Coordinates of C-alpha atoms in Angstrom, one line a residue:
Chain A
M266 CA 151.8 30.8 55.5
A267 CA 151.9 27.2 56.5
I268 CA 149.9 25.8 53.7
A269 CA 152.5 25.5 51.0
H270 CA 154.4 22.7 52.8
V271 CA 153.6 20.2 50.0
S272 CA 156.7 21.2 48.1
P273 CA 157.6 18.9 45.2
G274 CA 160.5 16.6 46.2
T275 CA 159.5 15.9 49.8
S276 CA 156.9 13.4 48.7
T277 CA 158.1 10.2 47.2
H278 CA 155.2 10.2 44.7
V279 CA 155.4 11.8 41.4
Q280 CA 152.9 14.6 41.1
P281 CA 153.0 15.8 37.5
E282 CA 149.8 17.8 37.7
R283 CA 150.8 19.6 40.9
S284 CA 154.1 20.8 39.5
G285 CA 152.2 22.2 36.5
R286 CA 152.9 25.9 36.8
K287 CA 149.9 27.0 34.9
V288 CA 147.3 25.4 37.2
P289 CA 147.0 28.1 39.8
Y290 CA 146.8 30.8 37.2
L291 CA 144.1 29.0 35.3
L292 CA 142.2 28.5 38.5
M293 CA 142.4 32.2 39.3
L294 CA 141.9 33.6 35.8
P295 CA 138.1 33.9 35.7
G296 CA 137.6 35.3 39.2
L297 CA 140.5 37.8 38.9
L298 CA 139.4 38.8 35.4
W299 CA 136.0 39.6 36.9
L300 CA 137.5 41.7 39.6
A301 CA 139.8 43.5 37.1
I302 CA 136.9 44.4 34.8
F303 CA 134.2 45.2 37.4
F304 CA 136.3 46.5 40.3
I305 CA 139.7 47.8 39.2
Y306 CA 138.7 49.2 35.8
P307 CA 135.7 51.1 37.2
L308 CA 138.0 52.7 39.8
I309 CA 140.4 53.8 37.0
N310 CA 137.4 55.1 35.1
L311 CA 136.2 56.9 38.2
A312 CA 139.6 58.5 38.6
E313 CA 139.3 59.7 35.0
T314 CA 135.8 61.1 35.7
S315 CA 137.0 63.0 38.8
T316 CA 139.0 65.5 36.8
K317 CA 136.4 66.3 34.2
T318 CA 134.4 69.5 34.0
R319 CA 130.9 70.2 32.9
A320 CA 130.5 70.6 29.2
T321 CA 129.3 74.1 28.4
T322 CA 126.6 73.5 25.8
Q323 CA 125.3 70.0 26.5
E324 CA 122.4 68.7 28.6
T325 CA 123.0 67.7 32.3
G326 CA 125.3 64.7 32.7
A327 CA 127.7 65.7 29.9
F328 CA 131.3 66.2 31.0
V329 CA 134.6 66.8 29.2
Q330 CA 138.0 65.7 30.3
T331 CA 140.1 68.8 31.3
Y332 CA 142.4 67.2 33.9
R333 CA 141.1 69.7 36.5
F334 CA 142.7 68.4 39.6
A335 CA 141.4 71.4 41.5
N336 CA 138.1 69.4 41.5
Y337 CA 139.5 67.6 44.5
I338 CA 140.4 70.8 46.4
D339 CA 137.0 72.4 45.6
A340 CA 135.1 69.3 46.7
F341 CA 137.1 68.9 49.9
I342 CA 136.8 72.5 50.9
E343 CA 133.1 72.5 50.2
Y344 CA 132.4 69.2 52.1
Q345 CA 135.1 69.2 54.8
D346 CA 132.5 69.3 57.6
Q347 CA 130.9 66.1 56.2
F348 CA 134.3 64.4 55.9
L349 CA 135.3 65.3 59.4
R350 CA 131.9 64.2 60.7
S351 CA 132.1 60.8 58.8
F352 CA 135.5 60.0 60.4
M353 CA 134.3 61.2 63.8
Y354 CA 131.2 59.1 63.7
A355 CA 133.0 56.1 62.4
F356 CA 135.7 56.5 65.1
L357 CA 133.1 56.7 67.9
A358 CA 131.1 53.8 66.5
T359 CA 134.3 51.7 66.3
V360 CA 135.3 52.5 69.9
L361 CA 131.8 51.7 71.1
A362 CA 131.6 48.5 69.1
L363 CA 134.9 47.4 70.5
A364 CA 133.7 48.1 74.1
I365 CA 130.6 46.0 73.5
S366 CA 132.2 43.3 71.4
Y367 CA 135.4 42.5 73.3
P368 CA 133.7 41.2 76.5
L369 CA 131.1 39.5 74.4
A370 CA 133.7 37.7 72.3
Y371 CA 135.7 36.9 75.5
A372 CA 132.6 35.4 77.2
I373 CA 131.9 33.3 74.1
A374 CA 135.4 32.1 73.8
F375 CA 136.2 31.3 77.4
K376 CA 133.0 31.3 79.5
S377 CA 130.3 29.6 77.4
G378 CA 131.1 25.9 77.7
R379 CA 129.0 23.8 75.4
Y380 CA 126.8 26.8 74.3
K381 CA 129.7 28.2 72.3
N382 CA 128.3 27.4 68.9
I383 CA 124.8 28.5 69.8
L384 CA 126.1 31.8 71.0
L385 CA 128.1 32.3 67.8
I386 CA 125.0 31.7 65.7
L387 CA 123.2 34.2 67.9
V388 CA 125.8 36.9 67.1
V389 CA 125.4 36.4 63.4
A390 CA 121.6 35.7 63.4
P391 CA 120.5 39.4 63.4
F392 CA 122.2 39.7 60.1
F393 CA 119.6 37.6 58.5
T394 CA 116.9 40.2 59.0
S395 CA 117.4 42.9 56.4
F396 CA 119.7 45.6 57.8
L397 CA 117.3 48.3 56.5
L398 CA 114.5 46.8 58.5
R399 CA 116.6 46.7 61.6
T400 CA 117.7 50.4 61.1
I401 CA 114.1 51.4 60.6
A402 CA 113.1 49.4 63.7
W403 CA 115.6 51.5 65.7
K404 CA 114.1 54.6 64.3
Q405 CA 110.7 53.6 65.5
I406 CA 111.9 52.3 68.9
L407 CA 113.8 55.5 69.6
G408 CA 111.4 57.7 67.7
A409 CA 109.0 60.3 69.1
E410 CA 106.1 57.8 69.1
G411 CA 108.2 54.9 70.3
P412 CA 108.4 53.2 73.7
V413 CA 111.8 54.6 74.8
V414 CA 110.7 58.2 74.5
Y415 CA 107.4 57.4 76.1
V416 CA 109.0 55.9 79.2
L417 CA 111.5 58.6 79.5
R418 CA 108.8 61.3 79.2
T419 CA 106.5 59.6 81.7
L420 CA 109.4 59.5 84.2
H421 CA 110.1 63.1 83.4
L422 CA 113.7 62.3 82.5
I423 CA 113.3 64.2 79.3
G424 CA 111.2 67.1 78.4
P425 CA 108.0 66.8 76.2
D426 CA 109.8 68.1 73.1
T427 CA 113.1 66.2 73.4
T428 CA 113.7 63.5 70.8
I429 CA 116.4 60.8 70.5
T430 CA 116.2 60.2 66.8
A431 CA 117.3 62.8 64.2
S432 CA 120.5 63.3 66.2
S433 CA 124.2 62.5 66.1
F434 CA 123.7 60.2 69.0
A435 CA 121.1 58.1 67.0
V436 CA 123.4 57.9 63.9
V437 CA 126.4 56.8 66.0
M438 CA 124.3 54.2 67.8
G439 CA 123.0 52.9 64.5
L440 CA 126.5 52.6 63.1
T441 CA 127.7 50.8 66.2
Y442 CA 124.8 48.4 66.0
N443 CA 125.0 47.7 62.3
F444 CA 128.7 46.6 62.3
L445 CA 128.8 44.9 65.7
P446 CA 129.2 41.3 64.3
F447 CA 132.1 42.5 62.1
M448 CA 133.8 43.4 65.3
T449 CA 132.8 40.4 67.5
L450 CA 133.7 37.6 65.1
P451 CA 137.4 38.4 64.4
I452 CA 138.0 39.1 68.1
Y453 CA 136.3 35.8 69.0
A454 CA 138.4 34.0 66.3
S455 CA 141.7 35.2 67.7
L456 CA 140.7 34.6 71.4
D457 CA 139.5 31.1 70.5
R458 CA 142.9 30.3 69.0
I459 CA 144.8 31.0 72.2
D460 CA 146.3 27.9 73.6
P461 CA 144.8 27.4 77.1
R462 CA 148.2 26.2 78.3
L463 CA 149.5 29.7 78.0
L464 CA 146.9 31.0 80.4
E465 CA 147.7 28.1 82.8
A466 CA 151.4 28.9 82.5
S467 CA 150.7 32.5 83.4
G468 CA 148.7 31.4 86.4
D469 CA 151.5 29.0 87.4
L470 CA 153.9 32.0 87.4
Y471 CA 151.7 33.7 90.1
S472 CA 150.0 36.3 87.9
N473 CA 146.4 37.0 88.9
G474 CA 143.5 37.0 86.5
L475 CA 144.0 40.7 85.5
T476 CA 147.7 40.4 84.9
T477 CA 147.1 37.3 82.8
F478 CA 144.6 39.2 80.7
R479 CA 146.8 42.2 80.4
K480 CA 150.1 40.3 79.5
V481 CA 148.8 37.2 77.7
T482 CA 145.3 37.3 76.5
M483 CA 145.0 40.8 75.3
P484 CA 148.3 40.9 73.3
L485 CA 147.4 37.5 71.7
S486 CA 144.0 38.9 70.7
M487 CA 145.4 42.0 69.0
P488 CA 145.1 40.6 65.4
G489 CA 141.4 40.1 65.9
V490 CA 141.0 43.6 67.4
V491 CA 142.8 45.1 64.4
A492 CA 140.8 43.1 61.9
G493 CA 137.5 43.9 63.8
T494 CA 138.2 47.6 64.1
L495 CA 139.0 47.9 60.4
L496 CA 135.9 45.9 59.4
T497 CA 133.9 48.3 61.4
F498 CA 135.6 51.6 60.7
I499 CA 135.8 51.2 56.9
P500 CA 132.1 50.5 56.2
A501 CA 131.0 53.0 58.9
A502 CA 133.0 55.9 57.4
G503 CA 131.4 55.3 54.0
D504 CA 127.9 54.6 55.2
Y505 CA 125.0 56.9 54.5
I506 CA 122.0 54.7 55.4
N507 CA 122.2 55.3 59.2
A508 CA 122.6 59.1 58.7
A509 CA 119.7 59.1 56.3
I510 CA 117.3 57.1 58.5
L511 CA 118.4 58.1 62.0
G512 CA 119.9 61.5 61.4
N513 CA 118.9 65.0 60.4
P514 CA 120.3 67.5 57.8
T515 CA 123.1 68.5 60.2
T516 CA 124.3 64.9 60.7
K517 CA 125.0 64.3 56.9
M518 CA 128.0 62.1 56.3
I519 CA 130.2 62.1 53.2
G520 CA 128.3 59.1 51.8
N521 CA 125.1 61.2 51.8
V522 CA 126.9 63.8 49.8
I523 CA 128.3 61.4 47.2
D524 CA 124.9 59.8 46.9
S525 CA 123.1 63.1 46.2
R526 CA 125.8 64.3 43.9
F527 CA 125.4 61.2 41.9
F528 CA 121.6 60.8 41.8
R529 CA 120.0 64.2 42.4
I530 CA 122.5 66.7 41.1
V531 CA 124.1 64.5 38.4
D532 CA 127.5 65.9 39.2
Y533 CA 129.7 62.9 38.5
P534 CA 133.1 64.7 38.8
T535 CA 132.4 65.9 42.3
A536 CA 131.0 62.6 43.3
A537 CA 134.1 60.9 41.9
S538 CA 136.6 63.1 43.5
L539 CA 134.8 62.8 46.8
S540 CA 134.8 59.0 46.5
F541 CA 138.5 59.0 45.9
T542 CA 139.3 61.4 48.7
L543 CA 137.3 59.1 51.0
M544 CA 139.1 56.0 49.8
A545 CA 142.5 57.6 50.0
A546 CA 141.8 58.9 53.6
I547 CA 140.6 55.5 54.6
L548 CA 143.6 53.7 53.1
F549 CA 145.9 56.1 54.7
L550 CA 144.4 55.6 58.1
V551 CA 144.4 51.8 57.6
V552 CA 148.1 51.7 56.7
V553 CA 149.1 53.9 59.6
Y554 CA 147.0 51.9 61.9
I555 CA 148.3 48.5 60.7
R556 CA 151.9 49.8 61.0
R557 CA 151.4 51.1 64.5
S558 CA 149.6 48.0 65.7
G559 CA 152.4 45.8 64.3
T560 CA 150.1 43.3 62.6
D561 CA 151.3 43.2 59.0
E562 CA 149.9 39.7 58.3
L563 CA 146.4 41.1 57.7
V564 CA 147.0 42.1 54.1
Chain B
M160 CA 125.0 37.6 95.9
S161 CA 127.7 40.2 95.1
R162 CA 130.3 37.5 94.7
W163 CA 128.0 35.7 92.3
F164 CA 127.6 39.0 90.5
S165 CA 131.3 39.7 90.2
R166 CA 132.0 36.2 89.1
N167 CA 129.4 36.3 86.4
L168 CA 129.9 40.0 85.4
I169 CA 131.3 39.1 82.0
R170 CA 128.4 36.7 81.3
I171 CA 125.9 39.4 82.3
Y172 CA 127.6 41.9 80.0
A173 CA 127.6 39.4 77.1
A174 CA 123.9 38.7 77.7
L175 CA 123.1 42.4 77.6
A176 CA 125.1 42.8 74.4
L177 CA 123.1 39.9 72.8
I178 CA 119.9 41.5 73.9
Y179 CA 121.0 44.8 72.3
L180 CA 121.7 42.8 69.1
F181 CA 118.2 41.3 69.1
I182 CA 116.1 44.3 70.1
P183 CA 115.4 45.5 66.5
V184 CA 115.0 41.9 65.4
G185 CA 112.3 41.3 68.0
Y186 CA 110.7 44.6 67.1
T187 CA 110.6 43.6 63.4
M188 CA 109.1 40.2 64.3
A189 CA 106.5 41.7 66.6
F190 CA 105.4 44.3 64.1
S191 CA 104.9 41.6 61.5
F192 CA 101.7 40.8 63.5
N193 CA 100.6 44.4 63.7
D194 CA 97.1 45.2 62.4
A195 CA 98.3 48.5 60.9
G196 CA 97.8 48.5 57.2
K197 CA 100.3 50.6 55.4
R198 CA 101.7 52.7 58.1
N199 CA 103.3 50.2 60.4
I200 CA 104.6 52.5 63.1
N201 CA 102.2 52.3 66.1
W202 CA 100.9 49.1 67.6
Q203 CA 97.3 48.7 66.5
G204 CA 96.5 45.1 67.6
F205 CA 97.4 41.6 66.8
T206 CA 96.6 40.0 63.4
L207 CA 97.7 37.1 61.3
D208 CA 96.5 38.8 58.1
N209 CA 100.0 40.0 57.1
W210 CA 101.3 36.4 57.4
K211 CA 98.4 35.0 55.4
N212 CA 99.0 37.4 52.6
P213 CA 102.7 38.4 52.5
C214 CA 102.3 39.6 48.9
G215 CA 99.5 42.0 50.0
A216 CA 101.6 45.1 49.7
P217 CA 101.9 46.2 46.1
D218 CA 105.1 45.2 44.3
I219 CA 106.6 43.6 47.4
C220 CA 106.8 40.1 46.0
V221 CA 108.1 41.3 42.6
A222 CA 111.0 42.9 44.6
L223 CA 111.4 39.8 46.7
G224 CA 111.5 37.6 43.5
N225 CA 114.2 39.8 42.0
S226 CA 116.2 39.7 45.2
L227 CA 116.0 35.9 45.3
K228 CA 116.9 35.5 41.6
I229 CA 119.8 38.0 41.9
G230 CA 120.9 36.3 45.1
F231 CA 120.9 32.7 43.7
L232 CA 122.6 33.7 40.5
S233 CA 125.4 35.8 42.0
T234 CA 125.9 33.3 44.8
F235 CA 126.3 30.5 42.3
I236 CA 128.8 32.3 40.1
A237 CA 130.7 34.0 42.9
T238 CA 131.1 30.7 44.9
I239 CA 132.6 28.9 41.8
L240 CA 135.0 31.8 40.9
G241 CA 135.9 32.4 44.6
T242 CA 136.5 28.7 45.4
M243 CA 138.8 28.3 42.4
I244 CA 140.9 31.3 43.6
A245 CA 140.9 29.9 47.2
F246 CA 142.3 26.6 46.0
A247 CA 145.0 28.4 44.0
L248 CA 146.0 30.5 46.9
G249 CA 145.7 27.7 49.5
R250 CA 147.5 25.1 47.5
Y251 CA 150.1 26.6 45.3
K252 CA 153.2 28.7 45.6
F253 CA 153.4 31.0 42.6
R254 CA 154.6 34.4 41.5
G255 CA 152.1 37.1 42.2
R256 CA 150.6 35.5 45.2
S257 CA 150.8 38.5 47.4
A258 CA 149.5 40.7 44.6
T259 CA 146.5 38.4 44.3
N260 CA 146.0 38.5 48.1
L261 CA 145.9 42.3 47.9
L262 CA 143.5 42.3 45.0
I263 CA 141.2 40.0 47.0
F264 CA 141.5 42.2 50.1
L265 CA 140.9 45.5 48.3
P266 CA 137.1 45.1 47.6
M267 CA 136.6 44.4 51.3
A268 CA 138.5 47.6 52.2
T269 CA 136.6 49.8 49.8
P270 CA 133.5 51.6 51.0
E271 CA 130.5 50.2 49.3
I272 CA 129.5 53.7 48.0
V273 CA 132.8 54.0 46.1
M274 CA 132.3 50.6 44.5
G275 CA 128.8 51.3 43.6
A276 CA 129.5 54.8 42.3
S277 CA 132.5 53.6 40.2
L278 CA 130.7 50.7 38.6
L279 CA 127.7 53.0 37.7
A280 CA 130.1 55.6 36.2
M281 CA 131.6 52.8 34.0
F282 CA 128.1 51.6 32.9
V283 CA 127.1 55.2 32.2
N284 CA 130.2 55.9 30.2
M285 CA 129.7 52.7 28.2
N286 CA 126.1 53.5 27.6
V287 CA 125.0 50.3 29.3
N288 CA 121.4 50.4 30.7
T289 CA 121.5 49.4 34.3
G290 CA 119.0 46.7 35.5
F291 CA 118.9 43.1 36.4
W292 CA 122.2 41.9 34.9
T293 CA 124.2 44.9 36.0
T294 CA 123.1 44.1 39.5
V295 CA 124.1 40.5 39.2
I296 CA 127.5 41.6 37.9
A297 CA 128.0 44.0 40.8
H298 CA 126.9 41.4 43.4
I299 CA 129.3 38.7 42.0
M300 CA 132.1 41.3 42.2
F301 CA 131.7 42.1 45.9
C302 CA 130.9 38.5 46.9
I303 CA 134.0 36.9 45.4
S304 CA 136.4 38.2 48.0
F305 CA 134.3 37.0 50.9
V306 CA 134.0 33.5 49.3
V307 CA 137.8 33.4 48.8
V308 CA 138.6 34.3 52.4
T309 CA 136.1 31.8 53.8
V310 CA 137.1 28.8 51.6
K311 CA 140.8 29.6 51.8
A312 CA 140.6 29.2 55.6
R313 CA 139.1 25.8 55.2
V314 CA 141.6 24.7 52.5
A315 CA 144.5 25.9 54.8
S316 CA 143.2 23.9 57.7
L317 CA 143.1 20.6 55.8
D318 CA 145.4 17.9 57.1
P319 CA 147.8 17.1 54.2
K320 CA 148.2 13.6 55.6
L321 CA 144.7 12.7 54.4
E322 CA 145.5 13.5 50.8
E323 CA 148.9 11.7 51.1
A324 CA 147.0 8.7 52.4
A325 CA 144.7 8.8 49.4
R326 CA 147.7 8.8 47.1
D327 CA 149.3 6.0 49.0
L328 CA 146.2 4.0 48.3
Y329 CA 146.8 4.6 44.5
A330 CA 144.2 7.3 44.0
N331 CA 145.2 9.6 41.2
E332 CA 145.1 13.4 41.5
Y333 CA 141.5 13.6 40.2
E334 CA 140.2 10.8 42.5
T335 CA 142.0 12.3 45.5
F336 CA 140.4 15.6 44.8
R337 CA 136.9 14.2 44.2
R338 CA 136.8 11.8 47.1
V339 CA 139.0 13.3 49.7
T340 CA 139.8 17.0 49.2
F341 CA 136.5 18.3 47.9
P342 CA 134.3 16.6 50.5
L343 CA 136.5 18.0 53.3
V344 CA 136.4 21.5 51.9
L345 CA 132.6 21.3 51.1
P346 CA 131.5 22.7 54.5
G347 CA 133.7 25.8 53.9
I348 CA 132.2 26.2 50.4
A349 CA 128.6 25.9 51.9
A350 CA 129.4 28.5 54.5
A351 CA 130.8 30.8 51.8
A352 CA 127.7 30.4 49.7
L353 CA 125.5 31.2 52.6
L354 CA 127.5 34.3 53.4
A355 CA 127.5 35.4 49.7
F356 CA 123.7 34.9 49.5
S357 CA 123.1 36.9 52.6
L358 CA 125.4 39.7 51.5
S359 CA 123.7 39.8 48.1
F360 CA 120.2 39.5 49.5
D361 CA 120.7 42.3 52.0
D362 CA 122.8 44.7 49.8
F363 CA 121.3 48.1 49.3
I364 CA 124.1 50.6 48.5
I365 CA 125.7 49.0 45.5
T366 CA 122.3 47.7 44.3
N367 CA 120.8 51.2 44.5
F368 CA 123.5 52.5 42.2
N369 CA 123.5 49.7 39.6
S370 CA 120.0 48.3 39.4
G371 CA 118.3 51.0 37.3
T372 CA 114.5 50.6 37.5
I373 CA 114.6 47.0 38.9
T374 CA 113.4 46.8 42.5
T375 CA 115.0 44.5 45.1
F376 CA 113.7 43.7 48.6
P377 CA 116.0 46.3 50.3
K378 CA 115.2 48.8 47.6
F379 CA 111.5 48.2 48.2
I380 CA 112.0 48.9 51.9
W381 CA 114.0 52.0 51.3
I382 CA 111.5 53.5 48.9
S383 CA 108.5 52.6 51.1
S384 CA 110.2 53.9 54.2
I385 CA 109.4 57.5 53.2
R386 CA 105.7 56.9 53.8
G387 CA 106.0 53.9 56.2
V388 CA 107.1 50.3 55.6
P389 CA 104.1 47.9 55.2
A390 CA 103.9 45.1 57.7
Q391 CA 104.4 42.6 54.9
A392 CA 108.0 43.6 54.7
N393 CA 108.3 42.6 58.4
V394 CA 106.8 39.3 57.5
I395 CA 109.3 38.6 54.8
G396 CA 112.2 39.9 57.0
T397 CA 111.1 37.6 59.8
A398 CA 110.6 34.6 57.4
M399 CA 114.1 35.1 55.9
F400 CA 115.5 35.3 59.4
L401 CA 113.9 32.0 60.5
I402 CA 114.8 30.2 57.2
A403 CA 118.5 31.3 57.5
L404 CA 118.6 30.4 61.2
T405 CA 117.2 26.9 60.4
I406 CA 119.8 26.3 57.7
V407 CA 122.7 27.4 60.0
I408 CA 121.4 25.2 62.9
A409 CA 120.8 22.3 60.6
G410 CA 124.3 22.6 59.3
Q411 CA 125.6 22.6 62.8
V412 CA 123.6 19.5 63.8
V413 CA 124.7 17.6 60.7
G414 CA 128.3 18.6 61.3
N415 CA 128.1 17.5 64.9
A416 CA 126.6 14.2 63.9
K417 CA 129.3 13.5 61.4
A418 CA 132.0 14.4 63.9
K419 CA 130.5 11.9 66.3
K420 CA 130.4 9.2 63.7
R421 CA 134.0 9.7 62.9
R422 CA 135.0 9.3 66.5

């Protein structure tokens, strides 16, 4: 990174404080301690919980450590459909979000003139209404009593019993919608950073608009695309709100299972092993993806 | 006509994308004026009653109050902790830098449900009763990383010549920080705080795991959604939207004015 250029010795001034080696550690100590105690330690604790089994005599919620790693296999076999569905939905939502966001980000970066800042605010603004309210709004807009179904029925495009909500389509649409700004902003940021002289140079070398886009703009925007797809895919794969509001029992995602294992069935070991399997699968995909796209600077 | 269309194709596409983004916001706003009582699903006619009496639905303002308290507290603490880390990462070379970067990145790459579940499992194992403070703890935890990333970008983009100039004018380290560095980084800190507040205020998944019997505004919506969300929730959602938009636009205007002055 280009920030650490103020190396001691280049400046003629003496900077005793700056050379103090403890300063950065002291600055970071409280924040990192917080993350260690309330993020890392709980994960370790969850790992420990994941291999426990139900205590034979006690009330519900009592478990003993038996290092039963078969919990993972049992949980995965039982819920492989939900796993597969989660990754499928998250993948579809990511692709759709990319298809919507890239042209949007491109238009804001290159075609918006003095309205750039206003448009950027507009992209973020929907975030300020509660995301639950917006998801419920979609449920009602697309629902059986909503305007979309009414219009489609009046035009006889769908039958009187066809619905849009309570379907895979509605869940994927909800996921796409909810994480759209996460996709748009990083792509915009990397497009905005492109030096316009590079695009001019490409034009000077007789490439047309499409070739310039393919050979110059798109490769330079890849870091944003990678960041955006990750920021969309990861939360989408773990989400259960959209499936709960816009789906039906056959569109349950792995998040719904973890949630109900925790709260309704009080089966902490299964919930824990499912959480870890989800996290491991996501991290695996992320690492493969970052390797293949050749942008290591993200992490 | 067709040439105009093809030349503006991308603008039209972008406009459609923005409309898509705003459809449910517009719906939420419109239905804040719906004369529907508790079951705010079909349009029943225009009324201002919901706006005159936003606390009309039972418990909604208790939930809103909790969300605001939790939001301000966790934003305040997360912004301080995160800004300190951002300065350390943006300013110093030290051992363990990349490990720190990884530790900051990890919470953003972890699904919320895993964070929420693991924190709750820890509280359960430690026999801690979940409630207001466990929610604040959780919110600070997931906000820190976003603050670090936002402020670090600002620290990294600072022109080092400005600080050198301050030192050339015999400002000591403390004065340089207080009168040059900090004011320059402040917009980044403000943006980070706004982000942290909106993340905290809107969080449902982690809150649902760690808040015990305390209700927050998203939790209130979730619970009432089973029977129908009252129109007052739309009022509060709309009001929050307008307030946040005003703050962001005001920030832009102030920033532009300052930039003009400097020129």
